[in-house]
Coordinates of C-alpha atoms in Angstrom, one line a residue:
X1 CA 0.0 0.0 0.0
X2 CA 1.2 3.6 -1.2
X3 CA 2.4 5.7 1.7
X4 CA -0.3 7.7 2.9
X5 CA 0.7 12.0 2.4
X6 CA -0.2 14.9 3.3
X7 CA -1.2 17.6 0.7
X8 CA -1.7 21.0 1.7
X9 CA -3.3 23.0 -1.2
X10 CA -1.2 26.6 -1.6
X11 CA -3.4 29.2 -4.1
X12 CA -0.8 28.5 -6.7
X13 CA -1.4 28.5 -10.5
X14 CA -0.3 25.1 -11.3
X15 CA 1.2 23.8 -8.7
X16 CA 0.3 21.8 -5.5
X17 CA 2.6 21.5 -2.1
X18 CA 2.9 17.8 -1.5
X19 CA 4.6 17.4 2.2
X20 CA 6.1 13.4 1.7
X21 CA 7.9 11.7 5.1
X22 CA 8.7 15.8 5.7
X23 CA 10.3 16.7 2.5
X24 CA 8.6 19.4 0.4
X25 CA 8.6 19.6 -3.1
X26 CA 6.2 20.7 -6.1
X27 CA 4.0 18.3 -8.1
X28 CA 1.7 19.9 -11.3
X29 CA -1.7 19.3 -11.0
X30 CA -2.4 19.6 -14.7
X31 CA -6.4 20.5 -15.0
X32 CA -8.0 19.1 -12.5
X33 CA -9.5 21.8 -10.0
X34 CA -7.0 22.8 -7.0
X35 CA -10.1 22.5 -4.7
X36 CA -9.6 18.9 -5.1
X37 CA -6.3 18.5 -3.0
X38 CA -9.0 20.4 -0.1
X39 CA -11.1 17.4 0.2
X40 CA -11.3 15.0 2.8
X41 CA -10.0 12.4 0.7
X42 CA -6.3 14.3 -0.1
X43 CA -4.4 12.0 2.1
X44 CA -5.4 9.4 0.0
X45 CA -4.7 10.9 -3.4
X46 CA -1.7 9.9 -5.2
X47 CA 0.1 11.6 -8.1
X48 CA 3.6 10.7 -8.0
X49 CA 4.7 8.9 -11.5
X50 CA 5.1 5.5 -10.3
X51 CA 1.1 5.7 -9.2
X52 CA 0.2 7.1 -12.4
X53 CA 2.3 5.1 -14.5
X54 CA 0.7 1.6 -13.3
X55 CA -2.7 3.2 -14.2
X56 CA -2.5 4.7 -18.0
X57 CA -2.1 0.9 -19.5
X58 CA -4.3 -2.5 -19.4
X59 CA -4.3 -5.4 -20.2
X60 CA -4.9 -5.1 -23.5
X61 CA -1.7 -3.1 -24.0
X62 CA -3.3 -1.2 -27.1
X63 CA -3.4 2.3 -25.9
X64 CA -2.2 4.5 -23.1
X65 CA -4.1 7.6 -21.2
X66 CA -2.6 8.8 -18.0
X67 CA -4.6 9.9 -15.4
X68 CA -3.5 13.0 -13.3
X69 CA -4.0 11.3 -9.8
X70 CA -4.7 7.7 -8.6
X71 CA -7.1 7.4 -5.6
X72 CA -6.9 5.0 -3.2
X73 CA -10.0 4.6 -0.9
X74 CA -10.1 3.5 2.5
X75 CA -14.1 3.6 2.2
X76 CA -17.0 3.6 -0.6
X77 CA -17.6 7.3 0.9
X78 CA -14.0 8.3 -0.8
X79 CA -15.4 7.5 -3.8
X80 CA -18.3 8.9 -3.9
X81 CA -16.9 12.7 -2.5
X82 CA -14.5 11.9 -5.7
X83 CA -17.5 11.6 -7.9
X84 CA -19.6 14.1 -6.7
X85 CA -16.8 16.8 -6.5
X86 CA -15.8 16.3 -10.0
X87 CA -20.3 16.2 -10.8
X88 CA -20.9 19.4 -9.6
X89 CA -17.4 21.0 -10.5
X90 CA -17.1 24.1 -13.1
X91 CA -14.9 21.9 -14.5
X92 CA -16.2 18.0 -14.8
X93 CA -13.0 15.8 -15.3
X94 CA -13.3 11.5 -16.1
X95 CA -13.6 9.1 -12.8
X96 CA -12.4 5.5 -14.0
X97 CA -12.8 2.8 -11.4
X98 CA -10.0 0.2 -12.0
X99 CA -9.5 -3.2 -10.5
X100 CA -7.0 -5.5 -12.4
X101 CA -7.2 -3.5 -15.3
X102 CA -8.2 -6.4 -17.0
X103 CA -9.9 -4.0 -20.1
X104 CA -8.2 -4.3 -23.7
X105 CA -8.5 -1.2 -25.2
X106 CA -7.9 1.8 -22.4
X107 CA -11.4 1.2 -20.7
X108 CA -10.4 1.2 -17.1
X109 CA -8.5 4.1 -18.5
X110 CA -8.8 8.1 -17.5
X111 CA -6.9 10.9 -19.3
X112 CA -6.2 13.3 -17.9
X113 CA -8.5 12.5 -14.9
X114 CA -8.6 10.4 -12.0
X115 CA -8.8 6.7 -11.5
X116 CA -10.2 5.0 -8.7
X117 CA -8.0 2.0 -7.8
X118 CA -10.8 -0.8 -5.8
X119 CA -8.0 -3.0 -5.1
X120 CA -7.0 -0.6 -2.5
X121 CA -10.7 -1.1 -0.5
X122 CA -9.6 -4.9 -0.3
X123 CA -6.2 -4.3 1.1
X124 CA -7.4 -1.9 3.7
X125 CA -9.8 -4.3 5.0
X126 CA -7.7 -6.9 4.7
X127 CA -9.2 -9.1 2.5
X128 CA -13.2 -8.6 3.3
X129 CA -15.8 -7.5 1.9
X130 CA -17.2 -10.9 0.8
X131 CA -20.2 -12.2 3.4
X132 CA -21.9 -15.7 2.0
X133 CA -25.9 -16.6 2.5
X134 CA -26.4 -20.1 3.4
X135 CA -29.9 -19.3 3.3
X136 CA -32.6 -21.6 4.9
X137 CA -36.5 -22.0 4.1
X138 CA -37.5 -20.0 1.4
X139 CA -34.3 -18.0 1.1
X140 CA -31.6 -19.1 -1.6
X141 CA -27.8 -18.7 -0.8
X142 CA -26.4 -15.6 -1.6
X143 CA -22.4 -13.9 -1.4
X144 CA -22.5 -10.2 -1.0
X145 CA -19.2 -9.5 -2.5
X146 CA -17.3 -5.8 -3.1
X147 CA -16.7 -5.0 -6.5
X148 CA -12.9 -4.9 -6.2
X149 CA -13.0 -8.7 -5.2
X150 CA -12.0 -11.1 -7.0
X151 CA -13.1 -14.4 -9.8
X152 CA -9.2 -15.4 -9.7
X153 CA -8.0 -12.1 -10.9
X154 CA -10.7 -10.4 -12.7
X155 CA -12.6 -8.0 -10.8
X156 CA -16.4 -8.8 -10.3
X157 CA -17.4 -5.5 -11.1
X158 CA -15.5 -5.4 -14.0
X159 CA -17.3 -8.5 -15.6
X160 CA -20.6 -7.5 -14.4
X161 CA -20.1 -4.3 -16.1
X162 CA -19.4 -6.5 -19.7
X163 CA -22.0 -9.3 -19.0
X164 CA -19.3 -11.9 -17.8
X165 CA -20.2 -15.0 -20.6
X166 CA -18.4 -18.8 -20.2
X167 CA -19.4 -21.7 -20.6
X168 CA -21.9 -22.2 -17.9
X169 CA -23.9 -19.0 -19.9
X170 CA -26.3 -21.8 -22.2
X171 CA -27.8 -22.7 -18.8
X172 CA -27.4 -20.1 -16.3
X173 CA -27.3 -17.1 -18.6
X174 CA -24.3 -14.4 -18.1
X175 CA -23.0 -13.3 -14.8
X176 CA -25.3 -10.1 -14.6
X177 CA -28.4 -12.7 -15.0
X178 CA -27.0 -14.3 -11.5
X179 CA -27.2 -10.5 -9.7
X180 CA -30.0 -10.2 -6.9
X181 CA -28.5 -6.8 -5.9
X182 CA -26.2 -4.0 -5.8
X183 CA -24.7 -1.4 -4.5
X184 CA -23.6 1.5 -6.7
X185 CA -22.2 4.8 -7.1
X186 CA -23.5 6.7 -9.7
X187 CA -22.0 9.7 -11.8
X188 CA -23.9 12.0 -9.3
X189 CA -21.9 11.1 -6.5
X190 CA -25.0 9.3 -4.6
X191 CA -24.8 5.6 -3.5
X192 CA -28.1 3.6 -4.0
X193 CA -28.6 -0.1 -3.1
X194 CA -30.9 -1.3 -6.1
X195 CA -32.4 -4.2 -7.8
X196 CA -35.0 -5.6 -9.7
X197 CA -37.7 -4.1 -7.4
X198 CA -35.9 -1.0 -6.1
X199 CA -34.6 1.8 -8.5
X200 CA -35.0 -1.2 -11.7
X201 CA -33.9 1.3 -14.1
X202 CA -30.7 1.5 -12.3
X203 CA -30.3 -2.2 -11.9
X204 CA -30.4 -3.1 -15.4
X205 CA -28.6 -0.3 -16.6
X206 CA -25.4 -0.7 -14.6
X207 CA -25.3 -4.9 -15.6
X208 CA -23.7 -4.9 -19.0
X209 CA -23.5 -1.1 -18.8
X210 CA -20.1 -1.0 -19.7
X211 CA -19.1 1.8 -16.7
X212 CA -21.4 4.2 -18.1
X213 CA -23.7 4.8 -15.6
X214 CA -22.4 4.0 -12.2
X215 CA -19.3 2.5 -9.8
X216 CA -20.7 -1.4 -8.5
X217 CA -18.9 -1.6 -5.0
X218 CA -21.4 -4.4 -3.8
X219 CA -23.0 -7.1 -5.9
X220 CA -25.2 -10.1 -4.2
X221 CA -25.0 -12.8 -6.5
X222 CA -27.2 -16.0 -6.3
X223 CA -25.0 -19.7 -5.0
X224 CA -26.0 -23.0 -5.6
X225 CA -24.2 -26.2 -4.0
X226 CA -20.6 -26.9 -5.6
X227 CA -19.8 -30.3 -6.8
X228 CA -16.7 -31.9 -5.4
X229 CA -15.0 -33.3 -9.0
X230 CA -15.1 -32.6 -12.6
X231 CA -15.1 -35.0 -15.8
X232 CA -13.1 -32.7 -18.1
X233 CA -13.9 -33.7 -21.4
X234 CA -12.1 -32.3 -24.6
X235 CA -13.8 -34.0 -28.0
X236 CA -12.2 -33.2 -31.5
X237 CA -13.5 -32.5 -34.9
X238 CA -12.6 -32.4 -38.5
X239 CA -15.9 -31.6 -39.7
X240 CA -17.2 -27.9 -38.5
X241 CA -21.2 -28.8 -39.5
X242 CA -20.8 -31.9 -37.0
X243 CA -18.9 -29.6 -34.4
X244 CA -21.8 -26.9 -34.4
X245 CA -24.5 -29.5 -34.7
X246 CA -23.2 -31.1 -31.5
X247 CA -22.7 -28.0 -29.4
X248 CA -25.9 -27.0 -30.1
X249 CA -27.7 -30.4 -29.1
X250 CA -25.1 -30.1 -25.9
X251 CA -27.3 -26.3 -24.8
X252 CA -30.7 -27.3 -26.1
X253 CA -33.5 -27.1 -23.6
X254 CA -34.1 -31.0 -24.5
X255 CA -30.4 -32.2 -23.4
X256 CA -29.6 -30.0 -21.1
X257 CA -30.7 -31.6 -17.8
X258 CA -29.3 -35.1 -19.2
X259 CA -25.8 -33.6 -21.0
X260 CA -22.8 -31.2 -20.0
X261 CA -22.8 -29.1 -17.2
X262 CA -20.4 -26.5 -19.0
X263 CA -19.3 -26.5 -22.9
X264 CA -17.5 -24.3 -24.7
X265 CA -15.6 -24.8 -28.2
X266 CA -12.4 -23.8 -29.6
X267 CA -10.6 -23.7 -32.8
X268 CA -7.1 -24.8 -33.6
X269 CA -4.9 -24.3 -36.8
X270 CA -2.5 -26.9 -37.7
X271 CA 0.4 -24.8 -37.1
X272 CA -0.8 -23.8 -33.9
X273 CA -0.8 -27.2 -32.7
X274 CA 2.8 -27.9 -33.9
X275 CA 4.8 -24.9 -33.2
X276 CA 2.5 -22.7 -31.0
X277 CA 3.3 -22.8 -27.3
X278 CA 2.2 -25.2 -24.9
X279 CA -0.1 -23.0 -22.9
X280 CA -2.4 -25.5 -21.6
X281 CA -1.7 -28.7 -19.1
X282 CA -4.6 -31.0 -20.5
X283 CA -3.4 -32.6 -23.7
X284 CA -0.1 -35.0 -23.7
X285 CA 2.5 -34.3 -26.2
X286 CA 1.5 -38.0 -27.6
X287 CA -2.0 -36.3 -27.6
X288 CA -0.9 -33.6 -30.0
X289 CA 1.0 -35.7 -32.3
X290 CA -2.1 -37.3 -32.6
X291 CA -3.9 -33.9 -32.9
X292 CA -1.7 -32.9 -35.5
X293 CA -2.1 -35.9 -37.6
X294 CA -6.2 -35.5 -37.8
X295 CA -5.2 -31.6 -38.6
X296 CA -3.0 -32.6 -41.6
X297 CA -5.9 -34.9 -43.3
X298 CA -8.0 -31.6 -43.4
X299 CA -7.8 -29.6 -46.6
X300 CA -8.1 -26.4 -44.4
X301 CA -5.4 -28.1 -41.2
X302 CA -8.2 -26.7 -38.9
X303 CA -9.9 -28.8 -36.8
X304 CA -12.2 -28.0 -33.5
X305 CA -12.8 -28.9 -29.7
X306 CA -15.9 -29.5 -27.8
X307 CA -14.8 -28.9 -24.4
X308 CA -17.5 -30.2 -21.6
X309 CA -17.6 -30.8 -18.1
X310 CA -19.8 -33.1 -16.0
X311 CA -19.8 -32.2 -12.4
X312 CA -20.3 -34.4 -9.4
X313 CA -19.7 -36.1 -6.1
X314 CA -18.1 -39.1 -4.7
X315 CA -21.4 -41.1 -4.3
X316 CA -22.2 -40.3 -7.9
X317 CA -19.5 -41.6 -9.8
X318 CA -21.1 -44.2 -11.4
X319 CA -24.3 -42.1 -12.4
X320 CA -21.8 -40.2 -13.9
X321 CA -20.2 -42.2 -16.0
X322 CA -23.0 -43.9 -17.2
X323 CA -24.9 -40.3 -18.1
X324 CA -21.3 -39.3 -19.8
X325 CA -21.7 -42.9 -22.0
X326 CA -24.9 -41.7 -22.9
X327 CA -24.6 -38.3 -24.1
X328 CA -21.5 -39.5 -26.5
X329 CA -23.4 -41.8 -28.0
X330 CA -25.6 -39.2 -29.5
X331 CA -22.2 -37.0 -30.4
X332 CA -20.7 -37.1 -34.0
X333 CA -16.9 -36.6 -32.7
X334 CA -13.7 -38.3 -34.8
X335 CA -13.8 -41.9 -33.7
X336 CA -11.3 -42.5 -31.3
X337 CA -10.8 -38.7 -30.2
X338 CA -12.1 -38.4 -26.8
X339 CA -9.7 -37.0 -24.1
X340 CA -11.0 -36.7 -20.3
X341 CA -9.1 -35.8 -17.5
X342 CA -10.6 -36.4 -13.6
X343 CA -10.3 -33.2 -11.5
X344 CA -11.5 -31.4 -8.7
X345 CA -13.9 -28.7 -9.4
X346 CA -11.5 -26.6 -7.4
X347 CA -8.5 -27.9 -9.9
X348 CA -11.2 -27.2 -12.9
X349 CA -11.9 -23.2 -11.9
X350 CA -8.2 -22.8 -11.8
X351 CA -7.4 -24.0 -15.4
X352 CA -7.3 -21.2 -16.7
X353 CA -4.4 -19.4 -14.1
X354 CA -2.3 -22.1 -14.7
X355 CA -2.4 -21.2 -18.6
X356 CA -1.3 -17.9 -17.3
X357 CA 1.4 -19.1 -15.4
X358 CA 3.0 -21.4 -18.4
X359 CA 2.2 -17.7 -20.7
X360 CA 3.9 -15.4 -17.8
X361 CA 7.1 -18.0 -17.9
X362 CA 7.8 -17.9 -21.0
X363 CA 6.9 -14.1 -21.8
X364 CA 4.1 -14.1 -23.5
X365 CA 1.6 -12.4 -21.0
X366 CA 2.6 -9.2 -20.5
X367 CA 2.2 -8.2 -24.6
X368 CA -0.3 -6.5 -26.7
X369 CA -3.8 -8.6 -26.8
X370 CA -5.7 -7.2 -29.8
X371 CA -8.8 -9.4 -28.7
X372 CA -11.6 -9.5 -31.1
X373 CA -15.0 -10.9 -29.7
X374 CA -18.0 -11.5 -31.9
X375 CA -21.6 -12.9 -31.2
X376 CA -22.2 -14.4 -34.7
X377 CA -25.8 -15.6 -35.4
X378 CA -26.5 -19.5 -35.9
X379 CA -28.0 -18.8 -39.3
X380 CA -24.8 -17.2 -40.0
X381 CA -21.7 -19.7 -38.3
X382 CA -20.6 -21.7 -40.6
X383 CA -20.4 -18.0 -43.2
X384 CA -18.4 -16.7 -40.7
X385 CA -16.3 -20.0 -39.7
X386 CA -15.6 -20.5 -44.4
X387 CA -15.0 -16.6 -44.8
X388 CA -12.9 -16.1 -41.6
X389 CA -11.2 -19.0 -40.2
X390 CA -10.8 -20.7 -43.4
X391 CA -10.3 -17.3 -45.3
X392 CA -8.8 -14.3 -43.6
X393 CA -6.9 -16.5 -41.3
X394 CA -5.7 -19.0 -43.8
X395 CA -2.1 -20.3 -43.3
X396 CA -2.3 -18.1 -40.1
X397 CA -0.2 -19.2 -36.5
X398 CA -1.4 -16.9 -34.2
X399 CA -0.5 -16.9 -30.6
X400 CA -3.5 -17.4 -28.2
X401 CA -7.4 -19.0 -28.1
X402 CA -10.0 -19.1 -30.8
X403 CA -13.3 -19.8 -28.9
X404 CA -16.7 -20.9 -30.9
X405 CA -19.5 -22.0 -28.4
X406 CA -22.9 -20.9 -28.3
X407 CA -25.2 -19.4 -25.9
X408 CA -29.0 -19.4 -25.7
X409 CA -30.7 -15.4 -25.9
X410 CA -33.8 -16.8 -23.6
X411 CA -31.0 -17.2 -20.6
X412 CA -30.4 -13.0 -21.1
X413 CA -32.6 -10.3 -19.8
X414 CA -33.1 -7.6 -22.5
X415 CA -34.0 -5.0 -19.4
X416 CA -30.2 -4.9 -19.3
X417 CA -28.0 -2.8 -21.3
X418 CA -26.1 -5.3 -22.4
X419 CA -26.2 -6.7 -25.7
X420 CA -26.6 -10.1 -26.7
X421 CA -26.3 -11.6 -30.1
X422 CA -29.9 -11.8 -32.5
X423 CA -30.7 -15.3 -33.3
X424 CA -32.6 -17.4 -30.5
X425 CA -29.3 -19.5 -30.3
X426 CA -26.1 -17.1 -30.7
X427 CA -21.9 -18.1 -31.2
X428 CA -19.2 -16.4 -28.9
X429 CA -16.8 -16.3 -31.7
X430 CA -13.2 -14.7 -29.6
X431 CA -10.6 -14.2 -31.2
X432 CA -7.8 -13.9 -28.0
X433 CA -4.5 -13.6 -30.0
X434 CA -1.4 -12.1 -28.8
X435 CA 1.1 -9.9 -30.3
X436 CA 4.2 -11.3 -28.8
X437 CA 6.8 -10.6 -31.9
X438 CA 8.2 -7.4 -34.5
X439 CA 5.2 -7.0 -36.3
X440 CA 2.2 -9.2 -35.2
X441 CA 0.4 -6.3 -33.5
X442 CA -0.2 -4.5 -37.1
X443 CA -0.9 -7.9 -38.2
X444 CA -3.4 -8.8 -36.3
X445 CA -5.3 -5.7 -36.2
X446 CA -5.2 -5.6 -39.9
X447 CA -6.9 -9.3 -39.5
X448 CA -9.1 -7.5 -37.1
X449 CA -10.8 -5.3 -39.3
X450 CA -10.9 -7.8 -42.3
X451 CA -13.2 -9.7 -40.1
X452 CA -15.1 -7.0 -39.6
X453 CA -15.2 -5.8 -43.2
X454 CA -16.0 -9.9 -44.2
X455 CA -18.8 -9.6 -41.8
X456 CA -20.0 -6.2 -43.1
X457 CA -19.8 -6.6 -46.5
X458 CA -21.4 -10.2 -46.0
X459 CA -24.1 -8.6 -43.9
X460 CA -23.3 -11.2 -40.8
X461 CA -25.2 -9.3 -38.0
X462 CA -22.5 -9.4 -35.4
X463 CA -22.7 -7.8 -31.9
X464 CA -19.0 -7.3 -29.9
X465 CA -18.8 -8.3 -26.8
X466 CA -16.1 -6.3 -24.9
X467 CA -16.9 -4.1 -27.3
X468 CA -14.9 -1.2 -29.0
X469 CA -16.1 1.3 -31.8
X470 CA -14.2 4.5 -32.9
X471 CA -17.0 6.5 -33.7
X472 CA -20.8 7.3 -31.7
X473 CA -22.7 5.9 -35.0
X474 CA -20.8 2.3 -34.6
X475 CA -22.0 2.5 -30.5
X476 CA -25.4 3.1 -31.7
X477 CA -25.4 0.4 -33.9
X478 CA -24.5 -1.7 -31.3
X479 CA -27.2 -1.2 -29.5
X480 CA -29.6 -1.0 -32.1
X481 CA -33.1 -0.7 -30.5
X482 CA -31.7 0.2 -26.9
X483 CA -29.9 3.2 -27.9
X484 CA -32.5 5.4 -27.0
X485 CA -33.0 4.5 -23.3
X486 CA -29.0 4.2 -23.2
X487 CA -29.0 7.8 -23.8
X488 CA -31.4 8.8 -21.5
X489 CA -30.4 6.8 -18.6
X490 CA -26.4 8.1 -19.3
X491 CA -28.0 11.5 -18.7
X492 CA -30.2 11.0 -15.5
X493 CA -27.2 9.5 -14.1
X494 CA -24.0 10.0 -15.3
X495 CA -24.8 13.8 -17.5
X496 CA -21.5 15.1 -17.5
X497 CA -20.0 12.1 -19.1
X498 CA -17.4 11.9 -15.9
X499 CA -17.4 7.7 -15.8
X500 CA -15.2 5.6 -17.4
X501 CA -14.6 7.9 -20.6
X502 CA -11.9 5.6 -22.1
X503 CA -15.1 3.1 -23.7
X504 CA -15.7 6.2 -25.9
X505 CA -19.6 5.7 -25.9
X506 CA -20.6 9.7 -25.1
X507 CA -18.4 12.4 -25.9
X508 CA -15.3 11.7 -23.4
X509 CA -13.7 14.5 -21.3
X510 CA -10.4 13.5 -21.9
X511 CA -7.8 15.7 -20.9
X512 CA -5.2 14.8 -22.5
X513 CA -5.1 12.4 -25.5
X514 CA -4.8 9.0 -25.8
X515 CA -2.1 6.9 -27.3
X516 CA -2.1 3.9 -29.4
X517 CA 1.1 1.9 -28.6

């Protein structure tokens, strides 16, 4: 934790009086009001380079924005005195709430501004902020958790604020669908508990709302009993009709009580296989070998993954095993290409951090991500899968995941802001590549926007998710229908534009600009 200071505001043009461990120096303030060093909150405030430095990049590592000062609450009430200083200022400047900074394209960012780092409420309470519900009669269990906690290292604010998809979504819907309540901030500076019954409008705009409209520092989110192991199952296909056929029998209403418990697809290119990294601990290297032989028999060398789990307990094994015979059976997999792996459901969640820590050892983590995530109708996947992954990325090797699973709409709740994809039944299509030599950046956001051109010129409907347009007109067609109400509820609570500026939805009030890299 930063050292705390304390700044005493002299009635100087551009400069502040910082007094650090007794020293006394001068620090520019740039434009945000003086008045704001006068607030309760100054001890807190940090604008030294080191502070400001870790906050003008994400994850993403496509653009930078530096904020003037970082603050670091001790309490949800620094916050809002932040947000309602900077509301009813002259002078409105950008309030970004940042947790891990997990964004890809300067989201969590604020130029010129200030951004809010939650991470610091955790550490000052060391660790709380998360209070579970066991409930009892009528009640259903319930965590009340703080929006700078943690799902491994993603913020849960930060994914309720995009939805938060996977591959539990075909059943349970998105994260937001889970929500029962929440506490929020809003661009006024006032902190209202709502839900579906109290302030709705609020509610549903803040889930999916991409930051726009208020800070979540609270979210009660609905539990239900965890399973003690996992059958991780990973099937592979040559044939993408049979591979979208199958995933979509996998989510249907009619299969769903007897089939997977999570499923989720993924595409690999030959080359991938055979001289990409080794990010992942599930498949052997006599595994791949195998792999890479089905991928050479295919005119295209792409071939696809089902990946399922079946959850259960000790006394259920053999239930399980007998319901996992009988879903394959109806499954039109390569013969001979079914690869399981017996885990806890502990050892399951975690998969994905140990990727990370075989991508962080061998330096391919901290690099530019120019992710690309699509919702692609049904009626449209197998245009998208001939013109894109068999077209613009033919003969490609990129670094990183292609997903392709699908989601049911009727699990969404169009009250929300967030967008879902058209068709009743609708493909997560991401495209999480990494620029990791001279080079592939350019690359891959020349790719980038073929896909998009393919999809526009092909008139493939496609929503983003996580999504980035450099203009208002491509944010209103993004939300289509729901633009309207967008609008109006940015200006009953957020009308100055102060939160989270960097998604460039409303006119930002950038200070300073912001930098590709």
């Amino acid at each position: 934790m930063a050292r705390r200071c304390l700044i005493a505001f002299r009635a100087m043009a551009s400069c502040l009086s910082v007094v650090v461990s007794g020293h006394l120096r001068q620090i520019p303030v740039g434009g945000l009001p003086g008045e704001l060093f006068a607030l309760g909150i100054a001890s807190k405030l940090r604008v030294d380079r080191n502070s400001t430095a870790r906050a003008s990049s994400d994850f993403g590592r496509m653009v930078t924005a530096a904020p003037e000062v970082v603050l670091h609450p001790s309490t949800l009430a620094d916050i809002a005195e932040l947000v309602r200083f900077s509301a009813t200022s002259p002078s409105p400047f950008p309030v970004s709430p940042r947790g891990q900074g997990h964004s890809a394209r300067g989201q969590s960012l604020a130029a010129g501004g200030v951004v809010v780092d939650m991470r610091a409420l955790a550490s000052r309470r060391g660790g709380g902020r998360v209070n579970v519900s066991v409930g009892g009669g009528a009640a259903a269990p319930y965590v009340d958790a703080g929006g700078e906690k943690l799902w491994a290292d993603i913020t849960v604010a930060g994914t309720l604020s995009n939805a938060g998809i996977g591959g539990q979504a075909f059943r349970h819907g998105p994260q937001i669908a889970n929500v029962l309540e929440l506490d929020v901030i809003t661009g006024r500076g006032d902190m209202v508990t709502c839900s579906r019954d109290k302030d709705p409008d609020l509610f549903f705009a803040v889930l999916g709302g991409l930051g726009q409209f208020g800070i979540i520092t609270r979210a009660r989110i609905g539990l239900e009993p965890a399973p003690k192991r996992v059958r991780w199952i990973r099937l592979a296909y040559s044939d993408v009709v049979a591979f979208t056929r199958d995933q979509e029998l996998l989510i249907s209403k009619q299969s769903s009580e007897a089939g997977f418990d999570y499923v989720e697809g993924q595409v690999q290119l030959y080359r991938t296989l055979t001289e990409g990294p080794e990010s992942t601990p599930f498949f052997s290297s006599i595994d791949i070998g195998r792999l890479a032989g089905l991928a050479s028999k295919s005119m295209t060398g792409t071939i696809y993954f089902i990946e399922g789990a079946m959850y259960y307990n000790e006394s259920t094994t053999i239930f399980m095993d007998q319901k996992l015979g009988f879903v394959l059976e109806q499954l039109s997999f390569e013969e001979g290409f079914v690869f399981t792996k017996d885990v806890s459901y502990v050892q399951f969640l975690d998969r994905v951090r140990e990727e990370e820590r075989v991508l962080r050892s061998i330096g391919f983590w901290d690099v530019p991500h120019p992710w690309l995530n699509l919702f692609v109708p049904q009626s449209r996947i197998l245009d998208y899968d001939a013109g894109v992954l068999k077209g613009v990325f033919a003969g490609a090797n990129p670094v990183g995941v292609i997903l392709m699973y699908p989601m049911n709409k009727d699990r969404w709740d169009d009250q929300m802001t967030a967008v879902a994809g058209d068709d009743d039944v609708f493909y997560l299509v991401g495209l999480s590549r990494s620029a990791v030599a001279v080079g592939d950046l350019e690359r891959l956001e020349r790719e980038n926007e073929a896909v998009l051109a393919f999809c526009d010129k092909k008139g493939i409907g496609c929503k983003q998710y996580l999504p980035h347009y450099q203009s208002q007109n491509g944010w209103q067609r993004h939300f289509g229908a729901k633009w309207n109400r967008v609008a109006e509820l940015k200006a009953k609570y957020d009308l100055h534009g102060i939160l989270s500026p960097g998604q460039r939805i409303f006119s930002p009030l950038s200070r300073v600009p912001v930098a590709a890299t």
